[in-house]
């Protein structure tokens, strides 16, 4: 019983983390206006932001795989 409760807690924790990381990534993309404005104004800052977004995407892929292995239904998007 305790094991299945821990598994449910893990699923909830991973799902909350996944959703939070998605929000953070989306906020970074929106905040830095990666449509070229920052790239022209400050190429170094743009590149740093791109690295952060790439790292968040990597973490999201890893979490997504964990959640799929736990058979957790992921939100679309």
CSV table of C-alpha atoms in Angstrom, one decimal:
chain,number,residue,atom,x,y,z
A,1,UNK,CA,0.0,0.0,0.0
A,2,UNK,CA,2.7,2.4,1.0
A,3,UNK,CA,4.6,1.7,-2.3
A,4,UNK,CA,1.6,2.6,-4.5
A,5,UNK,CA,1.0,5.8,-2.4
A,6,UNK,CA,4.7,6.8,-3.0
A,7,UNK,CA,4.3,6.1,-6.7
A,8,UNK,CA,1.2,8.3,-6.9
A,9,UNK,CA,3.1,11.0,-5.0
A,10,UNK,CA,6.0,10.7,-7.5
A,11,UNK,CA,3.6,11.0,-10.4
A,12,UNK,CA,2.1,14.1,-9.0
A,13,UNK,CA,5.5,15.6,-8.2
A,14,UNK,CA,6.9,14.9,-11.6
A,15,UNK,CA,3.7,16.2,-13.3
A,16,UNK,CA,3.8,19.5,-11.3
A,17,UNK,CA,7.5,19.9,-12.0
A,18,UNK,CA,6.9,19.2,-15.7
A,19,UNK,CA,4.1,21.8,-15.9
A,20,UNK,CA,6.2,24.3,-14.0
A,21,UNK,CA,9.2,23.9,-16.3
A,22,UNK,CA,7.0,24.3,-19.3
A,23,UNK,CA,5.7,27.6,-17.8
A,24,UNK,CA,9.2,28.8,-17.1
A,25,UNK,CA,10.4,28.0,-20.6
A,26,UNK,CA,7.3,29.7,-22.2
A,27,UNK,CA,7.8,32.7,-20.0
A,28,UNK,CA,11.5,32.9,-21.0
A,29,UNK,CA,10.6,32.8,-24.6
A,30,UNK,CA,7.9,35.4,-24.2
A,31,UNK,CA,10.0,37.7,-22.0
A,32,UNK,CA,13.1,37.7,-24.1
A,33,UNK,CA,11.0,38.1,-27.3
A,34,UNK,CA,13.0,35.6,-29.2
A,35,UNK,CA,11.6,36.9,-32.5
A,36,UNK,CA,14.9,38.7,-33.1
A,37,UNK,CA,14.6,41.9,-31.0
A,38,UNK,CA,17.1,40.7,-28.3
A,39,UNK,CA,19.3,39.1,-30.9
A,40,UNK,CA,19.9,42.4,-32.6
A,41,UNK,CA,20.2,44.5,-29.3
A,42,UNK,CA,22.4,42.1,-27.3
A,43,UNK,CA,23.6,39.0,-29.1
A,44,UNK,CA,25.4,37.7,-26.0
A,45,UNK,CA,22.2,37.9,-23.8
A,46,UNK,CA,20.3,36.3,-26.7
A,47,UNK,CA,22.7,33.4,-26.8
A,48,UNK,CA,22.6,33.0,-23.0
A,49,UNK,CA,18.8,32.9,-23.1
A,50,UNK,CA,18.8,30.3,-25.9
A,51,UNK,CA,21.1,28.1,-23.8
A,52,UNK,CA,18.7,28.4,-20.9
A,53,UNK,CA,15.7,27.5,-23.0
A,54,UNK,CA,17.6,24.6,-24.6
A,55,UNK,CA,18.5,23.3,-21.1
A,56,UNK,CA,14.8,23.6,-20.0
A,57,UNK,CA,13.7,21.7,-23.1
A,58,UNK,CA,16.2,19.0,-22.3
A,59,UNK,CA,14.9,18.7,-18.8
A,60,UNK,CA,11.3,18.7,-20.1
A,61,UNK,CA,12.1,15.8,-22.5
A,62,UNK,CA,13.7,13.8,-19.6
A,63,UNK,CA,10.7,14.5,-17.3
A,64,UNK,CA,8.3,13.6,-20.1
A,65,UNK,CA,10.0,10.3,-20.6
A,66,UNK,CA,9.8,9.6,-16.8
A,67,UNK,CA,6.1,10.5,-16.8
A,68,UNK,CA,5.4,8.3,-19.8
A,69,UNK,CA,7.1,5.4,-18.1
A,70,UNK,CA,4.9,6.0,-15.1
A,71,UNK,CA,1.9,5.9,-17.5
A,72,UNK,CA,0.9,9.5,-16.5
A,73,UNK,CA,-1.2,11.3,-19.1
A,74,UNK,CA,0.5,14.5,-20.1
A,75,UNK,CA,-1.2,17.8,-20.9
A,76,UNK,CA,-1.1,18.7,-24.5
A,77,UNK,CA,1.2,21.5,-25.7
